[in-house]
Short mmCIF file of C-alpha atoms in Angstrom, two decimals:
data_model
loop_
_atom_site.label_atom_id
_atom_site.label_comp_id
_atom_site.label_asym_id
_atom_site.label_seq_id
_atom_site.Cartn_x
_atom_site.Cartn_y
_atom_site.Cartn_z
CA MET A 1 20.79 50.46 140.16
CA LYS A 2 19.82 49.89 143.83
CA ASN A 3 21.66 46.55 143.81
CA TYR A 4 24.78 48.28 142.39
CA LEU A 5 24.69 50.99 145.02
CA PHE A 6 24.25 48.44 147.78
CA TYR A 7 27.27 46.47 146.46
CA LEU A 8 29.30 49.66 146.24
CA LEU A 9 28.51 50.60 149.85
CA VAL A 10 29.37 47.11 151.03
CA VAL A 11 32.73 47.13 149.24
CA LEU A 12 33.68 50.65 150.38
CA GLY A 13 32.55 49.93 153.88
CA THR A 14 34.54 46.73 154.08
CA SER A 15 37.54 48.40 152.56
CA VAL A 16 37.49 51.21 155.17
CA VAL A 17 37.24 48.78 158.06
CA ALA A 18 39.95 46.57 156.60
CA GLN A 19 42.20 49.51 155.95
CA SER A 20 41.82 50.77 159.51
CA LYS A 21 42.67 47.26 160.80
CA VAL A 22 45.97 46.90 158.97
CA SER A 23 46.77 50.60 159.44
CA LYS A 24 46.40 50.33 163.21
CA MET A 25 49.03 47.57 163.26
CA LEU A 26 51.38 49.45 160.92
CA TYR A 27 51.16 52.68 162.88
CA GLU A 28 52.16 50.70 166.01
CA ILE A 29 55.06 49.11 164.15
CA ALA A 30 56.29 52.46 162.84
CA GLU A 31 56.84 53.62 166.43
CA ALA A 32 58.15 50.38 167.88
CA PRO A 33 61.90 50.17 166.94
CA SER A 34 64.08 51.32 169.87
CA ALA A 35 67.13 53.45 169.28
CA GLU A 36 68.39 52.46 172.74
CA ARG A 37 68.17 48.70 172.00
CA ILE A 38 69.84 49.26 168.61
CA GLU A 39 72.68 51.23 170.22
CA LYS A 40 73.24 48.43 172.73
CA ASP A 41 73.35 45.80 169.90
CA ILE A 42 75.77 47.86 167.76
CA ASN A 43 78.07 48.41 170.70
CA LYS A 44 78.06 44.67 171.42
CA LEU A 45 78.89 43.84 167.76
CA VAL A 46 81.74 46.37 167.80
CA ASP A 47 83.07 44.94 171.04
CA PHE A 48 83.94 41.66 169.24
CA GLY A 49 86.92 43.59 167.83
CA THR A 50 86.73 42.15 164.35
CA ARG A 51 84.02 40.21 162.57
CA HIS A 52 86.13 39.49 159.51
CA THR A 53 84.87 36.32 157.77
CA LEU A 54 88.22 34.60 158.28
CA SER A 55 88.69 35.80 161.90
CA ASP A 56 88.72 33.73 165.12
CA THR A 57 85.82 31.31 165.47
CA VAL A 58 86.76 29.73 168.81
CA SER A 59 87.03 32.70 171.18
CA GLU A 60 83.92 33.67 173.12
CA THR A 61 84.82 37.38 173.04
CA ARG A 62 86.57 38.12 169.76
CA GLY A 63 85.97 37.30 166.07
CA ILE A 64 83.13 36.26 163.84
CA GLY A 65 82.49 33.05 165.66
CA ALA A 66 81.66 34.81 168.88
CA ALA A 67 79.53 37.39 166.92
CA ARG A 68 77.38 34.90 165.15
CA ARG A 69 76.80 32.90 168.32
CA TRP A 70 75.71 36.09 170.08
CA ILE A 71 73.35 36.91 167.22
CA LYS A 72 71.85 33.47 167.43
CA GLY A 73 71.44 33.92 171.14
CA GLU A 74 69.56 37.17 170.63
CA PHE A 75 67.21 35.47 168.15
CA ASP A 76 66.77 32.71 170.69
CA LYS A 77 65.78 35.18 173.37
CA ILE A 78 63.26 36.77 171.03
CA SER A 79 61.80 33.31 170.21
CA GLU A 80 61.57 32.49 173.95
CA ALA A 81 59.64 35.72 174.57
CA CYS A 82 57.10 34.84 171.80
CA GLU A 83 56.75 31.24 172.96
CA GLY A 84 58.93 29.69 170.27
CA CYS A 85 57.60 31.63 167.29
CA LEU A 86 61.07 31.69 165.66
CA ASP A 87 62.95 28.78 164.18
CA VAL A 88 66.58 29.87 164.82
CA GLN A 89 69.32 28.09 162.95
CA PHE A 90 72.80 28.32 161.46
CA GLN A 91 73.42 27.76 157.76
CA SER A 92 77.05 26.65 157.37
CA THR A 93 78.74 26.16 154.02
CA LEU A 94 82.42 25.37 153.41
CA GLU A 95 84.00 27.84 150.98
CA PRO A 96 87.31 26.54 149.59
CA LYS A 97 90.39 28.68 149.47
CA ASN A 98 90.59 30.88 146.35
CA ASP A 99 93.12 33.29 144.87
CA ARG A 100 91.25 36.41 145.86
CA ARG A 101 89.69 36.97 149.30
CA ILE A 102 89.28 33.51 150.77
CA VAL A 103 92.92 32.81 151.67
CA LYS A 104 92.12 29.61 153.55
CA ASP A 105 89.26 27.10 153.54
CA THR A 106 86.47 28.85 155.51
CA TYR A 107 83.02 28.03 156.72
CA ILE A 108 80.57 30.75 155.74
CA VAL A 109 77.90 30.73 158.45
CA ASN A 110 74.60 32.58 158.25
CA VAL A 111 72.23 32.97 161.16
CA LEU A 112 68.47 32.66 160.32
CA ALA A 113 65.40 33.24 162.40
CA ILE A 114 62.21 32.10 160.63
CA GLN A 115 58.78 33.35 161.82
CA ARG A 116 56.40 30.86 160.17
CA GLY A 117 53.31 32.23 158.42
CA THR A 118 49.92 31.00 159.65
CA THR A 119 48.51 30.49 156.12
CA TYR A 120 51.50 30.46 153.71
CA PRO A 121 54.44 29.02 155.67
CA ASN A 122 56.43 28.37 152.51
CA SER A 123 56.17 31.92 151.23
CA TYR A 124 58.78 34.32 152.57
CA VAL A 125 59.67 37.98 153.02
CA ILE A 126 63.29 38.41 154.08
CA MET A 127 65.24 41.11 155.90
CA SER A 128 69.04 40.77 155.93
CA GLY A 129 72.02 42.45 157.52
CA ASP A 130 75.72 41.53 157.19
CA ILE A 131 77.65 40.04 160.13
CA ASP A 132 81.14 40.53 158.80
CA SER A 133 83.51 43.55 158.81
CA ARG A 134 86.90 44.50 157.34
CA VAL A 135 89.67 47.08 157.32
CA SER A 136 91.62 48.52 154.36
CA ASP A 137 93.17 45.18 153.32
CA PRO A 138 90.26 42.80 152.68
CA ASN A 139 92.44 39.87 153.66
CA ASN A 140 93.58 41.31 157.03
CA PHE A 141 91.54 39.21 159.46
CA THR A 142 93.47 39.97 162.65
CA ASP A 143 93.38 43.73 163.14
CA ASP A 144 90.48 45.51 164.74
CA ALA A 145 87.61 46.10 162.33
CA PRO A 146 84.74 47.53 164.36
CA GLY A 147 82.32 47.71 161.40
CA ALA A 148 79.98 49.95 163.42
CA ASN A 149 78.03 51.24 160.50
CA ASP A 150 79.20 48.69 157.89
CA ASN A 151 77.39 46.66 158.89
CA ALA A 152 76.55 46.36 162.59
CA SER A 153 73.88 48.93 161.86
CA GLY A 154 72.11 46.63 159.38
CA MET A 155 72.56 43.60 161.64
CA ALA A 156 71.25 45.41 164.69
CA GLY A 157 68.29 46.64 162.64
CA THR A 158 67.49 43.08 161.62
CA ILE A 159 67.53 41.83 165.22
CA GLU A 160 65.36 44.80 166.29
CA ALA A 161 62.84 44.13 163.52
CA ALA A 162 62.56 40.56 164.84
CA ARG A 163 61.84 41.92 168.28
CA VAL A 164 59.09 44.13 166.94
CA LEU A 165 57.34 41.81 164.50
CA SER A 166 57.52 38.69 166.65
CA LYS A 167 54.76 40.22 168.70
CA TYR A 168 52.35 39.68 165.74
CA GLN A 169 51.24 36.82 163.58
CA PHE A 170 51.24 36.96 159.78
CA PRO A 171 49.86 34.75 156.99
CA VAL A 172 53.26 34.79 155.27
CA SER A 173 56.58 33.73 156.77
CA ILE A 174 59.28 36.27 157.66
CA ILE A 175 63.01 35.48 157.71
CA TYR A 176 65.46 37.65 159.67
CA VAL A 177 68.99 36.75 158.66
CA GLY A 178 72.58 37.72 159.43
CA LEU A 179 74.63 36.92 156.30
CA SER A 180 78.35 36.28 156.42
CA GLY A 181 81.10 36.63 153.82
CA GLU A 182 79.80 39.84 152.25
CA GLU A 183 83.15 41.60 152.15
CA GLN A 184 84.86 38.54 150.78
CA GLY A 185 82.48 38.20 147.80
CA LEU A 186 78.76 38.05 148.78
CA PHE A 187 79.19 34.40 149.82
CA GLY A 188 76.55 34.25 152.57
CA GLY A 189 73.88 35.63 150.24
CA LYS A 190 74.99 33.27 147.43
CA HIS A 191 74.67 30.27 149.66
CA LEU A 192 71.24 31.19 151.04
CA ALA A 193 69.91 32.17 147.58
CA GLN A 194 71.16 28.91 146.13
CA LYS A 195 69.49 26.96 148.95
CA ALA A 196 66.23 28.86 148.34
CA LYS A 197 66.42 28.11 144.63
CA LYS A 198 67.18 24.44 145.12
CA GLU A 199 64.35 23.95 147.68
CA GLY A 200 61.85 25.98 145.67
CA TRP A 201 61.17 28.73 148.19
CA ASP A 202 58.50 31.24 147.24
CA ILE A 203 60.37 34.48 148.07
CA ILE A 204 58.11 37.52 147.75
CA GLY A 205 60.96 39.93 148.39
CA VAL A 206 64.40 40.37 150.05
CA ILE A 207 65.32 43.63 151.78
CA ASN A 208 69.09 43.93 152.23
CA ASN A 209 70.22 46.50 154.78
CA ASP A 210 73.80 47.59 154.40
CA MET A 211 74.88 50.77 156.25
CA ILE A 212 71.80 52.35 157.70
CA GLY A 213 73.38 54.39 160.49
CA ASN A 214 75.31 57.33 159.03
CA TYR A 215 73.88 60.62 157.78
CA HIS A 216 77.12 62.74 157.74
CA GLY A 217 78.16 62.45 154.06
CA ILE A 218 81.63 62.66 152.53
CA ASP A 219 80.05 65.29 150.27
CA GLY A 220 79.50 67.56 153.31
CA VAL A 221 75.69 66.95 153.41
CA ILE A 222 74.10 66.17 156.75
CA ASP A 223 70.66 64.59 156.16
CA ASN A 224 68.66 62.26 158.38
CA THR A 225 65.38 62.71 156.53
CA THR A 226 66.07 60.51 153.47
CA PHE A 227 67.43 57.06 152.58
CA ARG A 228 68.14 55.20 149.32
CA VAL A 229 66.48 52.16 147.85
CA PHE A 230 68.49 50.41 145.09
CA SER A 231 66.66 48.14 142.69
CA GLU A 232 67.51 46.59 139.37
CA ALA A 233 65.18 47.33 136.47
CA ILE A 234 64.23 43.74 135.44
CA SER A 235 65.01 40.25 136.43
CA MET A 236 68.15 38.83 134.88
CA ASN A 237 66.36 35.55 134.43
CA LEU A 238 63.99 36.70 131.72
CA THR A 239 63.72 34.44 128.67
CA GLU A 240 64.51 35.68 125.16
CA LYS A 241 60.79 35.51 124.43
CA GLU A 242 60.11 37.79 127.44
CA ARG A 243 62.84 40.15 126.48
CA SER A 244 61.46 40.41 122.96
CA ALA A 245 57.94 41.01 124.28
CA MET A 246 59.33 43.78 126.57
CA ARG A 247 60.75 45.57 123.54
CA PHE A 248 57.33 45.87 121.92
CA TYR A 249 54.97 46.00 124.94
CA GLY A 250 57.03 47.76 127.62
CA GLY A 251 58.32 46.76 131.05
CA GLU A 252 62.01 47.61 130.83
CA VAL A 253 61.83 49.38 134.19
CA ASP A 254 59.15 47.30 135.77
CA GLY A 255 60.73 44.14 137.09
CA PRO A 256 59.68 42.72 140.50
CA SER A 257 62.57 44.32 142.35
CA ARG A 258 61.60 47.73 141.05
CA GLN A 259 58.00 47.06 142.23
CA LEU A 260 59.37 46.28 145.69
CA ALA A 261 61.30 49.52 145.78
CA ARG A 262 58.17 51.43 144.88
CA TYR A 263 56.25 49.56 147.55
CA ILE A 264 58.85 50.67 150.14
CA ASP A 265 58.53 54.25 148.97
CA LYS A 266 54.79 54.14 149.24
CA ILE A 267 54.72 52.66 152.71
CA THR A 268 57.33 55.15 153.95
CA ASP A 269 55.15 58.01 152.71
CA ALA A 270 52.10 56.57 154.40
CA TYR A 271 53.51 55.66 157.88
CA MET A 272 56.79 57.50 158.50
CA THR A 273 57.15 61.10 159.57
CA ASN A 274 59.80 63.40 158.05
CA LEU A 275 61.43 60.57 156.11
CA ASP A 276 61.56 60.08 152.38
CA ALA A 277 62.67 57.11 150.29
CA ILE A 278 64.85 58.05 147.32
CA MET A 279 64.58 55.58 144.45
CA ILE A 280 67.96 54.77 142.90
CA TYR A 281 67.35 52.97 139.64
CA ARG A 282 70.52 50.85 139.77
CA LEU A 283 71.22 47.39 141.09
CA ASP A 284 73.58 48.98 143.59
CA ARG A 285 76.03 51.85 143.95
CA PHE A 286 78.14 52.58 140.90
CA GLY A 287 80.42 49.63 140.25
CA ARG A 288 79.79 48.14 143.70
CA GLY A 289 77.70 45.36 145.14
CA GLY A 290 75.51 44.17 148.01
CA HIS A 291 73.95 41.04 149.45
CA HIS A 292 70.65 41.46 147.55
CA ARG A 293 72.50 40.78 144.29
CA PRO A 294 72.91 36.94 144.80
CA PHE A 295 69.15 36.70 145.20
CA ASN A 296 68.60 38.80 142.09
CA ASP A 297 71.02 36.53 140.25
CA GLU A 298 68.89 33.51 141.13
CA GLY A 299 65.79 35.29 139.84
CA PHE A 300 64.41 36.45 143.23
CA THR A 301 63.07 39.94 144.01
CA GLY A 302 65.48 41.93 146.14
CA VAL A 303 66.55 45.54 146.87
CA ARG A 304 69.05 47.35 149.07
CA ILE A 305 68.22 49.94 151.71
CA MET A 306 70.95 52.27 152.93
CA GLU A 307 71.77 55.83 153.96
CA THR A 308 71.67 58.60 151.35
CA HIS A 309 75.09 60.17 151.98
CA GLU A 310 77.96 57.75 152.51
CA ASN A 311 81.24 58.66 154.29
CA TYR A 312 84.02 56.72 152.60
CA ASN A 313 86.49 57.70 155.40
CA ARG A 314 84.50 55.40 157.65
CA GLN A 315 84.26 52.41 155.25
CA HIS A 316 86.86 49.67 154.78
CA GLN A 317 89.47 51.72 156.58
CA ASP A 318 92.26 51.03 159.02
CA ILE A 319 91.60 52.99 162.23
CA ARG A 320 94.00 56.00 162.07
CA GLU A 321 94.32 59.74 161.66
CA GLU A 322 95.97 61.35 158.71
CA ASN A 323 96.20 65.06 157.79
CA GLY A 324 93.62 65.83 160.49
CA ILE A 325 91.09 63.33 159.17
CA SER A 326 89.92 60.42 161.24
CA TYR A 327 89.46 57.15 159.43
CA GLY A 328 87.70 53.99 160.58
CA ASP A 329 84.23 52.60 161.02
CA VAL A 330 83.84 53.37 164.69
CA ILE A 331 80.80 53.78 166.92
CA SER A 332 80.89 57.59 166.88
CA GLY A 333 79.93 57.48 163.15
CA VAL A 334 76.52 55.92 163.81
CA ASP A 335 73.31 57.70 164.69
CA PHE A 336 70.99 55.28 166.46
CA ASP A 337 67.77 57.28 165.95
CA TYR A 338 68.40 57.25 162.21
CA THR A 339 69.04 53.52 162.33
CA ALA A 340 65.77 53.01 164.22
CA LYS A 341 63.87 54.94 161.55
CA LEU A 342 65.23 52.83 158.73
CA THR A 343 64.54 49.71 160.78
CA ALA A 344 60.94 50.86 161.02
CA VAL A 345 60.73 51.14 157.28
CA ASN A 346 61.87 47.56 156.98
CA ALA A 347 59.46 46.37 159.68
CA LEU A 348 56.57 48.15 157.98
CA THR A 349 57.33 46.66 154.61
CA LEU A 350 57.78 43.13 155.99
CA ALA A 351 54.57 43.37 158.01
CA SER A 352 52.51 44.72 155.13
CA LEU A 353 53.75 42.15 152.57
CA ALA A 354 53.40 39.30 155.05
CA SER A 355 49.78 40.37 155.69
CA ALA A 356 48.86 40.66 152.02
CA PRO A 357 47.33 38.08 149.67
CA GLU A 358 49.29 36.59 146.87
CA ALA A 359 50.01 38.94 143.89
CA PRO A 360 48.04 38.35 140.72
CA LYS A 361 49.36 35.49 138.64
CA ASN A 362 49.75 35.36 134.84
CA LEU A 363 48.74 39.00 134.30
CA SER A 364 48.13 39.63 130.66
CA ILE A 365 47.36 42.74 128.64
CA GLY A 366 45.70 43.63 125.38
CA GLY A 367 44.34 46.65 123.46
CA ALA A 368 46.60 47.38 120.46
CA VAL A 369 44.90 49.60 117.86
CA GLU A 370 41.83 49.91 120.13
CA ALA A 371 40.28 52.69 122.24
CA SER A 372 40.72 50.74 125.45
CA ALA A 373 43.21 48.70 127.40
CA LYS A 374 42.38 45.28 128.84
CA LEU A 375 43.95 43.38 131.78
CA GLN A 376 43.33 39.75 132.63
CA TRP A 377 44.80 37.41 135.31
CA ASP A 378 44.21 34.04 136.96
CA LYS A 379 41.40 33.62 139.44
CA SER A 380 42.53 33.21 143.02
CA ASP A 381 41.05 31.02 145.74
CA ASP A 382 42.74 32.99 148.56
CA LYS A 383 40.05 33.29 151.25
CA GLY A 384 41.60 36.51 152.59
CA LEU A 385 41.28 38.29 149.23
CA ILE A 386 38.67 41.09 148.99
CA GLY A 387 39.54 42.20 145.51
CA TYR A 388 42.12 43.86 143.26
CA LYS A 389 43.47 47.36 142.61
CA VAL A 390 44.50 48.39 139.13
CA TYR A 391 47.31 50.87 138.76
CA TRP A 392 48.45 52.94 135.79
CA ARG A 393 50.94 55.68 134.95
CA LYS A 394 52.38 57.62 132.01
CA THR A 395 55.22 55.86 130.29
CA THR A 396 57.68 58.52 131.47
CA SER A 397 56.64 58.40 135.13
CA ALA A 398 58.93 56.64 137.57
CA GLN A 399 56.15 55.91 140.10
CA TRP A 400 52.54 54.66 139.77
CA GLU A 401 50.33 57.70 139.48
CA PHE A 402 46.79 56.45 139.41
CA SER A 403 44.85 53.50 141.01
CA ARG A 404 41.33 52.12 141.28
CA PHE A 405 39.85 49.39 143.43
CA ILE A 406 37.80 47.09 141.18
CA GLY A 407 36.53 44.43 143.46
CA LYS A 408 36.84 40.61 143.19
CA THR A 409 37.16 40.07 139.48
CA ASN A 410 40.01 38.71 137.29
CA ASP A 411 39.75 41.10 134.43
CA TYR A 412 39.36 44.82 133.80
CA THR A 413 39.00 47.16 130.80
CA PHE A 414 40.10 50.76 130.78
CA GLU A 415 37.54 52.38 128.46
CA ASN A 416 38.80 55.17 126.18
CA LEU A 417 42.33 54.94 127.52
CA VAL A 418 44.88 54.39 124.72
CA ILE A 419 47.21 51.64 125.67
CA ASP A 420 50.19 53.29 123.93
CA ASN A 421 50.40 56.14 126.40
CA TYR A 422 50.34 54.26 129.74
CA LEU A 423 51.84 51.42 131.73
CA PHE A 424 49.61 49.18 133.81
CA GLY A 425 49.75 46.87 136.86
CA VAL A 426 47.50 45.06 139.31
CA ALA A 427 47.78 44.39 143.09
CA SER A 428 45.75 42.03 145.27
CA VAL A 429 43.99 43.52 148.31
CA GLY A 430 43.28 41.54 151.42
CA GLU A 431 40.29 41.78 153.79
CA ASN A 432 42.66 43.37 156.27
CA GLY A 433 43.53 46.08 153.79
CA ALA A 434 47.05 44.94 153.02
CA GLU A 435 48.20 45.09 149.37
CA SER A 436 50.51 42.76 147.47
CA LEU A 437 53.36 43.90 145.30
CA ILE A 438 52.06 45.26 142.02
CA ALA A 439 52.23 42.68 139.12
CA PHE A 440 53.23 43.94 135.68
CA PRO A 441 51.87 42.31 132.52
CA TYR A 442 54.57 40.59 130.47
CA GLN A 443 52.27 38.67 128.16
CA LEU A 444 49.37 39.30 125.76
CA ILE A 445 45.81 38.26 126.41
CA SER A 446 45.18 35.00 124.46
CA LYS A 447 43.02 35.32 121.33
CA ASN A 448 41.40 31.93 122.01
#
């Protein structure tokens, strides 16, 4: 009994110290994004006139070519300030002319800044914003398309997150990326996701930011205290065997992207003031798409963060006034403080995930027709691991309701808890207090 109590005190004491260590960093990060710097960056992006994917690439002052070179220059400045901590590069892919929105052969050019992890340099968490903009006609690449909110806000937030997080070191790599070709068919995301798939990147999660600066809704609601997180229910790359297992054992709303969305919600509640994440259980807005989708299509975890109340008069519109209504995505439609708050949510999520140990592998479950539920997973040799936390919730609950830290083991049994009535998951906990994404069991414990 004395040995057990001693062990318990050691675990609890270590956990408290660790939690305070990671929490101190996260509280600093929550306050760090600057609305003033974001405002300056959005104004600069707007000043390029148009950032249409097919617009001028030669001019130094107008068009997408000038915009992406400026973005690279900002990442280069950040890297210089942190003594070369960012690997800044272009990813250029030729997209042939098609019959829809690529009316001429066009190079789709993404801008990446990679902050290498100290322990797991080949594992990544990714924050993206879109470089390009458009007006009413998606193939009009000459007229002014300021794209102040859609999506200079997301691009400026990504640059600002790099400024904030480059001051720290993380075990896992972070990629800050400006993606091109979103308005023409999500081409930048497709090319990067395909590259990641081909090269075998271990992507923990992608956070796509598309329109994070407006809180005056077309529905008349003015709200700067909420934002939306869109996430698909399950991976589209599940095998038929996994789909069949899901039918009998559960998991139809517990794919990796859904766990990332819940993670964002949890960290927002913990570290942000007067801001709430609203879970939207859809891939994206009704019938529409965003740059996290190509990553989801390749089997990667990805979600979209954006404002709660959109204003369609300011999206994909020629700049004009009709019947007393002003149309166009201009700078007056962006609130920089709100953009800074959503940037902070991204930075917190990236920092927490990049600080956490690897999520449990091969999580299995058992307990049919028994008075208990059993979980089992692979042992880990991660030296930064202090133990695991089990989670459970009622089958009708959208969020995890209950949790328990169980120490450094690779199995756990819930005594007198009927498996039929609950869903279960497990997260890894680091010595610094950071938690991984919650793993969901998609397979049964072997009878061997």
